XYZ file of C-alpha atoms in Angstrom:
81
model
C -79.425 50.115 -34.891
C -75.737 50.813 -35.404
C -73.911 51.231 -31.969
C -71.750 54.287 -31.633
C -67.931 53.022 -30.351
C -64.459 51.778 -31.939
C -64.299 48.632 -34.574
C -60.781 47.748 -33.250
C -60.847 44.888 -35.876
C -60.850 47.724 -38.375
C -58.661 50.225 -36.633
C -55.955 46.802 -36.806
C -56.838 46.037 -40.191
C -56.164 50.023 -41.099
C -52.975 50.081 -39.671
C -51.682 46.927 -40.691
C -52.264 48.488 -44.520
C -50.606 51.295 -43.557
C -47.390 49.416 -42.152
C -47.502 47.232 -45.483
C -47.671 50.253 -46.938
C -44.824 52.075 -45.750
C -42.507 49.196 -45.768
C -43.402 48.564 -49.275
C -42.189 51.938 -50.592
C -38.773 52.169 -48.395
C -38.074 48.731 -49.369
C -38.822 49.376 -53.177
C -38.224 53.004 -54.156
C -35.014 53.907 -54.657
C -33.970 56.937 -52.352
C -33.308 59.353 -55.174
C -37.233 58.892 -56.096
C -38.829 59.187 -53.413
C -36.600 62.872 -52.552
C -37.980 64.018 -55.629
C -41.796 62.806 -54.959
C -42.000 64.182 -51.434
C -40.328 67.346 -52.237
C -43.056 69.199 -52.767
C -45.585 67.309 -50.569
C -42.964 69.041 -47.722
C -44.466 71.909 -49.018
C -48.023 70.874 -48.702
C -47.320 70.111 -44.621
C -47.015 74.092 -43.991
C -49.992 74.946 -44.972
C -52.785 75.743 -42.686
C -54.771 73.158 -44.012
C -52.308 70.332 -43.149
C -52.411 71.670 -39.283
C -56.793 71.110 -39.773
C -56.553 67.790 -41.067
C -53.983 66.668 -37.754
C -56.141 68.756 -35.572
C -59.017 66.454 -36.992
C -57.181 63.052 -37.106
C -56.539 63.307 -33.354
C -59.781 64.707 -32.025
C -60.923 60.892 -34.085
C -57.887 59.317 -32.075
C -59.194 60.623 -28.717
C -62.499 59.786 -29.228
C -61.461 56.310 -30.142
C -59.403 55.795 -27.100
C -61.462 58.075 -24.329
C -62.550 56.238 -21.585
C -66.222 55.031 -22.321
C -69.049 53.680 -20.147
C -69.423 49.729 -19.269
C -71.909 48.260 -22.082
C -74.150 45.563 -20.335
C -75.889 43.449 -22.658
C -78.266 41.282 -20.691
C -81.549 42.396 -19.259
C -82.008 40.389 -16.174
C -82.090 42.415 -13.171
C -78.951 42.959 -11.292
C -78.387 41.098 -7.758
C -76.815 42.124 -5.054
C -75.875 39.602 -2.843
């Protein structure tokens, strides 16, 4: 039964690749490059379809980092004392 919640492991794991990532290219391609690759990927981030896919990414962050309900895993009975 697969148990509906956050994989933090996962989430670290992603964003770890993503910092590698990121440090990779500023450390490695030259400045001149990478003006004329993200050029017209400035123009992609006006489009309607750029403000969907944020809208999207952080409706997924807030339901990764909502509050959630306590998960008790035993089934003895609870005691109050």
């Amino acid at each position: 039964m697969a148990e509906k919640g956050t994989n933090y492991a996962k989430l670290a794991l992603g964003a770890g690749l993503l910092a590698a990532a990121a440090v990779g290219v500023a450390a490695f391609v030259p400045r001149r490059k990478l003006a004329q690759v993200a050029e017209p990927l400035m123009g992609l981030a006006k489009l309607p379809v750029a403000a969907a896919l944020t809208a999207w990414a952080m409706g997924l962050w807030h339901d990764a980092t909502g509050p959630q309900a306590p998960v008790f895993d035993d089934l003895r009975p609870f005691d109050e004392f």
